[in-house]
Short mmCIF file of C-alpha atoms in Angstrom, two decimals:
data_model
loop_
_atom_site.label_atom_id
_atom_site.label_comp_id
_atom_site.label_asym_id
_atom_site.label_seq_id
_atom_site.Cartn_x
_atom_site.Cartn_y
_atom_site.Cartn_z
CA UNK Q 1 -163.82 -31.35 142.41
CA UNK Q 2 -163.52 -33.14 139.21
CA UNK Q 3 -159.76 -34.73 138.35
CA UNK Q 4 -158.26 -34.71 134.85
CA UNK Q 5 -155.32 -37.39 134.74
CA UNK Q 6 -153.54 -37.49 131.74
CA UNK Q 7 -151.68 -41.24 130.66
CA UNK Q 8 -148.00 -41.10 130.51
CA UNK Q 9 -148.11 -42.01 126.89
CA UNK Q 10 -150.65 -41.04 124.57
CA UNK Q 11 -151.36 -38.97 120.96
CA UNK Q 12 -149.04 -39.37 118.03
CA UNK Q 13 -147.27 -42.00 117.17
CA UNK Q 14 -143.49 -41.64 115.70
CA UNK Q 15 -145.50 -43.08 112.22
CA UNK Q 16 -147.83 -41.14 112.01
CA UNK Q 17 -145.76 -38.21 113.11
CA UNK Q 18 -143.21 -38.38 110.69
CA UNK Q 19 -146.21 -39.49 107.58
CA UNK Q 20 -148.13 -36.01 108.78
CA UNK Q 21 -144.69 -34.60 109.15
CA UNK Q 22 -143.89 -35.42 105.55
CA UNK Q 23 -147.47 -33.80 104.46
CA UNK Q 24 -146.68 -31.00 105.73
CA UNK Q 25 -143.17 -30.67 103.84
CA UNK Q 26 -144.72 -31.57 100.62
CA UNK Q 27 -147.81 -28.57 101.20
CA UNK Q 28 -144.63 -26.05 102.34
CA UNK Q 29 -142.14 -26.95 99.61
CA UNK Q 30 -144.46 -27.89 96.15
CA UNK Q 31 -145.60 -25.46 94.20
CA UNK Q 32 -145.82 -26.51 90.59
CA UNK Q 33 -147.51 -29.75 90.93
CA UNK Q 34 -150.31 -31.22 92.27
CA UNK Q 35 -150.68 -33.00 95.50
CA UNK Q 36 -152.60 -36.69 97.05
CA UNK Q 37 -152.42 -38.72 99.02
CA UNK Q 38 -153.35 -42.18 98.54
CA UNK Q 39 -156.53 -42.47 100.69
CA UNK Q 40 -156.89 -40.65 104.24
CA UNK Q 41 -153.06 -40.37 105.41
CA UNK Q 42 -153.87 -41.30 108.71
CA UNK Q 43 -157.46 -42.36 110.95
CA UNK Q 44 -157.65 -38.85 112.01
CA UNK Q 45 -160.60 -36.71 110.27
CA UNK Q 46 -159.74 -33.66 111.23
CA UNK Q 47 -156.18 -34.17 110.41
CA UNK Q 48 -157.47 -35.65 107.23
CA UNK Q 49 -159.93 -32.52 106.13
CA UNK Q 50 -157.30 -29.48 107.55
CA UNK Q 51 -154.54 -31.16 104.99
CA UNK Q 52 -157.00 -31.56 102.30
CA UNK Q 53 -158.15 -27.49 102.88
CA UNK Q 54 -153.96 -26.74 102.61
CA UNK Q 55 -153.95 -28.88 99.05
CA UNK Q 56 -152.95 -32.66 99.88
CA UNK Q 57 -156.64 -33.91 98.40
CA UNK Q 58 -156.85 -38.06 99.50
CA UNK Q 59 -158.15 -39.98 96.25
CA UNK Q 60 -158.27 -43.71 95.53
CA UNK Q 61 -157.04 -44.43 92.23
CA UNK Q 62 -155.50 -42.11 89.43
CA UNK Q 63 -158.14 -41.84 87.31
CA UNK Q 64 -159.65 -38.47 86.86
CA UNK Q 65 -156.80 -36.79 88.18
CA UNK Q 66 -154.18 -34.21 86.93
CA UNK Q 67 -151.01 -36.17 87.19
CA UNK Q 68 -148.83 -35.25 90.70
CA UNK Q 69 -146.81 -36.37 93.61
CA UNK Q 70 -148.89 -38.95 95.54
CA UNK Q 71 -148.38 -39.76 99.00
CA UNK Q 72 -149.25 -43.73 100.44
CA UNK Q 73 -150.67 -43.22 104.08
CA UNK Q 74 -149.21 -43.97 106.99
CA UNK Q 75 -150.73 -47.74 106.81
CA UNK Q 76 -149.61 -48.56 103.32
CA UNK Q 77 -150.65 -49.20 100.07
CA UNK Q 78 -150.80 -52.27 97.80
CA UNK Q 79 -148.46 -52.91 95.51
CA UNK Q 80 -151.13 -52.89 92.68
CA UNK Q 81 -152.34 -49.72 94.00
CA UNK Q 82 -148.66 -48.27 93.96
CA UNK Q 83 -148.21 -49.52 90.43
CA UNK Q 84 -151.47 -47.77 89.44
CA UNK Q 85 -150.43 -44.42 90.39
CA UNK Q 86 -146.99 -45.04 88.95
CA UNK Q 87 -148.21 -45.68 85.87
CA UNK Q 88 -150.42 -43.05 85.36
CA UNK Q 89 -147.44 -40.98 85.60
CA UNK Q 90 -147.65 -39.92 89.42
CA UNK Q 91 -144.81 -39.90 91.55
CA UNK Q 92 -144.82 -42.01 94.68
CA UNK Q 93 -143.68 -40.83 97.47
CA UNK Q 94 -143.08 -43.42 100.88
CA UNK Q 95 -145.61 -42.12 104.17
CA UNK Q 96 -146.05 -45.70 105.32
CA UNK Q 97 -145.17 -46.03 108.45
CA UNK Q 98 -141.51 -48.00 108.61
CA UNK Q 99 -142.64 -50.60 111.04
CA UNK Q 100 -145.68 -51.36 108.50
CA UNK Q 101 -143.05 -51.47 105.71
CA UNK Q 102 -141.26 -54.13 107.85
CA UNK Q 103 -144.01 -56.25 107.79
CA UNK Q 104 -144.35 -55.74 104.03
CA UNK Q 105 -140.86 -57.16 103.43
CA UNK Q 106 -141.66 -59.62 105.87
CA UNK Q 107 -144.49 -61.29 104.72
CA UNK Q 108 -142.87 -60.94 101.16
CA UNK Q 109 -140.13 -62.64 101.76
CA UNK Q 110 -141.79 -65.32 103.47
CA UNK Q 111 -141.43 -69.00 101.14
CA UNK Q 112 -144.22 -70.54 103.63
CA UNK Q 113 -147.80 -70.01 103.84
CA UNK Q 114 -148.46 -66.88 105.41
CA UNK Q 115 -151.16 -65.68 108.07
CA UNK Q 116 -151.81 -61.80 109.04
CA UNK Q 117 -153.61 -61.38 112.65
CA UNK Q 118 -155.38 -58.44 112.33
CA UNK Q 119 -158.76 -56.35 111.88
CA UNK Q 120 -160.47 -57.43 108.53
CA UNK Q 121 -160.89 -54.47 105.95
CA UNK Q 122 -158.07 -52.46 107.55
CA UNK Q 123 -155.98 -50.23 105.71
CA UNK Q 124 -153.41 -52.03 107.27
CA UNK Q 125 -154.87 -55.46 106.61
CA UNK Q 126 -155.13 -54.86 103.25
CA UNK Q 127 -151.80 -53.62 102.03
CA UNK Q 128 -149.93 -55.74 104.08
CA UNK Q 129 -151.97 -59.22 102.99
CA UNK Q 130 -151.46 -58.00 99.49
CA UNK Q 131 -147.69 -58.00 99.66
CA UNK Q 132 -147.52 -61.74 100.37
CA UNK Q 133 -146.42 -64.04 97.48
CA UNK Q 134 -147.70 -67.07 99.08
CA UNK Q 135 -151.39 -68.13 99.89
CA UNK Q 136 -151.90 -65.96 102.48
CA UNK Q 137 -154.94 -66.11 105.44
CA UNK Q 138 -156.69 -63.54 107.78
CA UNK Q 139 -156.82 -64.36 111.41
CA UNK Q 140 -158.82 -62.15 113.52
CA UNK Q 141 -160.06 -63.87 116.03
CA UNK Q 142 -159.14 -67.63 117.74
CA UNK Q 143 -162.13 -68.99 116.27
CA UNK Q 144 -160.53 -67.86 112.31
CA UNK Q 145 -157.57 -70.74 113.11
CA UNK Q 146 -160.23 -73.38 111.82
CA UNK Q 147 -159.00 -71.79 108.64
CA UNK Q 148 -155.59 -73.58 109.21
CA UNK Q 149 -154.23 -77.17 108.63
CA UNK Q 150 -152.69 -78.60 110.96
CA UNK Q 151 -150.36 -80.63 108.21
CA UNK Q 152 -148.58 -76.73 107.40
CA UNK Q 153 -146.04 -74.18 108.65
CA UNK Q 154 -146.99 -70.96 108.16
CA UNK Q 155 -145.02 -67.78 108.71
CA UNK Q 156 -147.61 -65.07 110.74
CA UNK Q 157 -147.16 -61.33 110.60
CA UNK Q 158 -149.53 -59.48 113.08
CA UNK Q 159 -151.20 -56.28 112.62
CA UNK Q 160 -148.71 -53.47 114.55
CA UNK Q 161 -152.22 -51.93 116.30
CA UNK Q 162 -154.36 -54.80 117.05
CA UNK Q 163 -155.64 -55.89 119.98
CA UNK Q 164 -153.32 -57.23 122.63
CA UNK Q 165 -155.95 -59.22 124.37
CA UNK Q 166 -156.89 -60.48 120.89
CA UNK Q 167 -153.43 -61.51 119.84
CA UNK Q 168 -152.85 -63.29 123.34
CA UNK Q 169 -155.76 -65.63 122.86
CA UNK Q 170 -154.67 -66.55 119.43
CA UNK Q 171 -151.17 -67.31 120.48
CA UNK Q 172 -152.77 -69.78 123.42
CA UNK Q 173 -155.24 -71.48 120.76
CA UNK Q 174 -152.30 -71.40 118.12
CA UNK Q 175 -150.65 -73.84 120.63
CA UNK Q 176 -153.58 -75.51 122.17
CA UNK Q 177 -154.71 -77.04 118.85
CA UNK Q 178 -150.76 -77.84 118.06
CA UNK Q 179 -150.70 -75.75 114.89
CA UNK Q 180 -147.68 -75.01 113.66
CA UNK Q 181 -147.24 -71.08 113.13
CA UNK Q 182 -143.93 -69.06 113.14
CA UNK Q 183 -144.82 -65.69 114.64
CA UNK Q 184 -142.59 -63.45 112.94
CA UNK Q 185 -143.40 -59.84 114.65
CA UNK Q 186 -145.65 -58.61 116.85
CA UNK Q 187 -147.62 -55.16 117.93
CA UNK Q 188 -145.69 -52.22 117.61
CA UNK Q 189 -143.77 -51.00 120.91
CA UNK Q 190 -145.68 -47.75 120.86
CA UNK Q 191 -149.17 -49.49 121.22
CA UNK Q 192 -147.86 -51.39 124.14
CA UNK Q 193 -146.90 -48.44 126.05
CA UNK Q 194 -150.15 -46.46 125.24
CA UNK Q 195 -152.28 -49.68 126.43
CA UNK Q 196 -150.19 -50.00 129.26
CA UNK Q 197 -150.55 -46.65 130.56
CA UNK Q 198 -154.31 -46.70 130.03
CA UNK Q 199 -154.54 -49.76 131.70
CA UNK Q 200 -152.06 -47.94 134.18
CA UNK Q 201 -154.88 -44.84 134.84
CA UNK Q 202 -157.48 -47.53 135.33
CA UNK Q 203 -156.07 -48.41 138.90
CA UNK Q 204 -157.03 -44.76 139.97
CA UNK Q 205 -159.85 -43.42 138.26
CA UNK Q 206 -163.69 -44.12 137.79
CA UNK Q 207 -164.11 -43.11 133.91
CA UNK Q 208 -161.55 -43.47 131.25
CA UNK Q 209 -161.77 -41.31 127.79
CA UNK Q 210 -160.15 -41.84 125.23
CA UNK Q 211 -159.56 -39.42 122.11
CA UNK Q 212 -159.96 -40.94 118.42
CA UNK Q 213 -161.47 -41.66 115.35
CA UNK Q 214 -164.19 -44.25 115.76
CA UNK Q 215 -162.04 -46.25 112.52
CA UNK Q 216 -158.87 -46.37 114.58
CA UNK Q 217 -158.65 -49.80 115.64
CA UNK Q 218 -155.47 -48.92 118.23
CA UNK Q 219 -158.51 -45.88 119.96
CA UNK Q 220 -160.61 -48.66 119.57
CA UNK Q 221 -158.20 -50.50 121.47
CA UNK Q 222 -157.63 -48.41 124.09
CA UNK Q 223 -160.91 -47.90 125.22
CA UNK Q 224 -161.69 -51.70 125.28
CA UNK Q 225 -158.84 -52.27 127.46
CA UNK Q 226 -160.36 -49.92 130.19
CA UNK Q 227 -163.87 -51.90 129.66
CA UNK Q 228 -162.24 -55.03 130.14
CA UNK Q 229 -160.31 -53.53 133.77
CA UNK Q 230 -164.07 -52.92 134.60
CA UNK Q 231 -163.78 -48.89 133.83
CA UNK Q 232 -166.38 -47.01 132.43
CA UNK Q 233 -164.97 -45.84 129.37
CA UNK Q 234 -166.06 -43.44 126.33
CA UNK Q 235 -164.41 -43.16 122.39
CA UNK Q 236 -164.76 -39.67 121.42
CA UNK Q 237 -163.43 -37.34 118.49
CA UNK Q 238 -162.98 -33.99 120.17
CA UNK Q 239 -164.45 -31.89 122.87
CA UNK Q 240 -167.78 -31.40 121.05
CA UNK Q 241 -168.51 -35.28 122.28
CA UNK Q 242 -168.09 -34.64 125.82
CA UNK Q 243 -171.06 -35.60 127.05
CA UNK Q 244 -173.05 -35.22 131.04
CA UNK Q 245 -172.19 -38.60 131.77
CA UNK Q 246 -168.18 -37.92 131.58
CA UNK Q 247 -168.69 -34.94 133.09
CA UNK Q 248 -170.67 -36.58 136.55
CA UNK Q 249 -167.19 -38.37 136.90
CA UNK Q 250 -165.12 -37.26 139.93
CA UNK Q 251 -161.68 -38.59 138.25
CA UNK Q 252 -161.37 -38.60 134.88
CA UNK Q 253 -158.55 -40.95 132.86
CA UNK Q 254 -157.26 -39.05 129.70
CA UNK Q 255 -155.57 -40.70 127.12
CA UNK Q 256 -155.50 -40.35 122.73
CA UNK Q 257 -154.91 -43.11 119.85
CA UNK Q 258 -151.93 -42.92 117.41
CA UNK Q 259 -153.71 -40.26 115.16
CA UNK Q 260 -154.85 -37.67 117.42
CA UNK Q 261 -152.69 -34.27 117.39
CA UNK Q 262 -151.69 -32.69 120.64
CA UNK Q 263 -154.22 -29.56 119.91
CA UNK Q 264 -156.62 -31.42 120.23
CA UNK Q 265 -156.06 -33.24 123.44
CA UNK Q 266 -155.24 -29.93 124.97
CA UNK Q 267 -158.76 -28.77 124.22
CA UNK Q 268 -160.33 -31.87 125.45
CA UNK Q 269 -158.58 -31.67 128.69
CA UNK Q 270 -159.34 -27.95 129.34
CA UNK Q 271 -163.32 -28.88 128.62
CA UNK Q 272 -163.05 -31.64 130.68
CA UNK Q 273 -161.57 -29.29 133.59
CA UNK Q 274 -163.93 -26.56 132.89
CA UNK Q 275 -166.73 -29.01 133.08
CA UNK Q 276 -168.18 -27.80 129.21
CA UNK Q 277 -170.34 -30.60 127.74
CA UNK Q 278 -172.12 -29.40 124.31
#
């Protein structure tokens, strides 16, 4: 008899809740204009496409468009990007997530050096670097600190999904080589709790799977942390990747990233129960 345990914290995050949230208001309540969003509102495809079939249509820059109400996705924009759009005569309106738009002001207002630890070509990544007004640097990995003098201060801001494991080894080499960083924030509080209860579900059961889009680095996330407890553990979109091999499993580990809506973890579960691999 095969076991379906669900983590005590999984699917959307308030962020992405409230910028999907905030789509939905504009589709309801705007008639006479047209709407965007500013690039795929959140890592979610399905999300993404069902928004885009309802009239919020993700596009990159102004041009070509009919003039509208634009909406920046839940992991920012640039400011050069925002600019664009406003002066093509859109009107911006905020679906960045507010902890993201913490670290904008953060790294803004920074007068040192500045360093982001994060996952390079991010959406993330990218608007946040850009909002920096001092030479700025991208740490991803310990080995990126050979970037860094040890003769400066700089002022860090870390990516509010990246890897926990990651950011723990470049703390420890951050102080082994006696660099002198300020770490001004950290992962976002809902991350933590979803990695902890994954790594939580590891203790019990022999396969971990996690729902997301293969570009979500916190999904990504997830399922590395059950690789690295020594689970077997699978990244998949919705139930039509349920595969054999998760199904030979006798207890199954279910948990979602940030972007994945609650109808479709309910389907994957009641596959997973039924034991329907496609």
């Amino acid at each position: 008899m095969r076991e379906v345990v669900l983590a005590s914290v999984f699917g959307f995050c308030k962020g992405v809740e409230n910028s999907v949230a905030l789509a939905e208001q504009l589709i309801n309540t705007t008639k006479d204009k047209k709407l965007y969003s500013a690039g795929d509102i959140i890592h979610n495809k399905g999300v993404v496409e069902d928004l885009k079939n309802r009239g919020l249509v993700p596009i990159t820059s102004p041009e070509g468009y009919e003039k509208g109400i634009i909406l920046t996705c839940a992991h920012g924009i640039t400011p050069e990007k925002r600019k664009s759009f406003e002066d093509a005569g859109f009107e911006v309106v905020e679906g960045t997530c507010r902890i993201v738009q913490r670290n904008h002001k953060i790294i803004s207002d920074s007068t040192k050096p500045t360093i982001f630890i994060g996952k390079k070509d991010h959406p993330e990544t990218i608007s946040t670097m850009a909002y920096s007004k001092q030479p700025c640097t991208l740490i991803s990995s310990a080995e990126d600190l050979d970037l860094l003098s040890d003769k400066i201060t700089y002022n860090a801001v870390i990516q509010t999904t990246y890897s926990s494991n990651l950011v723990e080894e470049i703390r420890k080499a951050i102080d082994e080589r006696n660099l002198h960083v300020n770490i001004l924030t950290d992962i976002c509080n809902s991350s933590k709790r979803r990695r902890d209860a994954v790594k939580k579900l590891c203790e019990s059961c022999d396969t971990i799977v996690i729902i997301g889009d293969k570009h979500s680095a916190n999904s990504q996330g997830l399922k590395k942390i059950a690789e690295n407890e020594g689970v077997k553990a699978f990244l998949i979109s919705d139930e039509k990747d349920i595969t054999p091999e998760i199904l030979a499993s006798k207890r199954i580990g279910l948990s979602a990233g940030a972007s994945v809506p609650m109808t479709v973890i309910k389907r994957v579960r009641r596959c997973l129960i039924d034991g329907e691999a496609t």
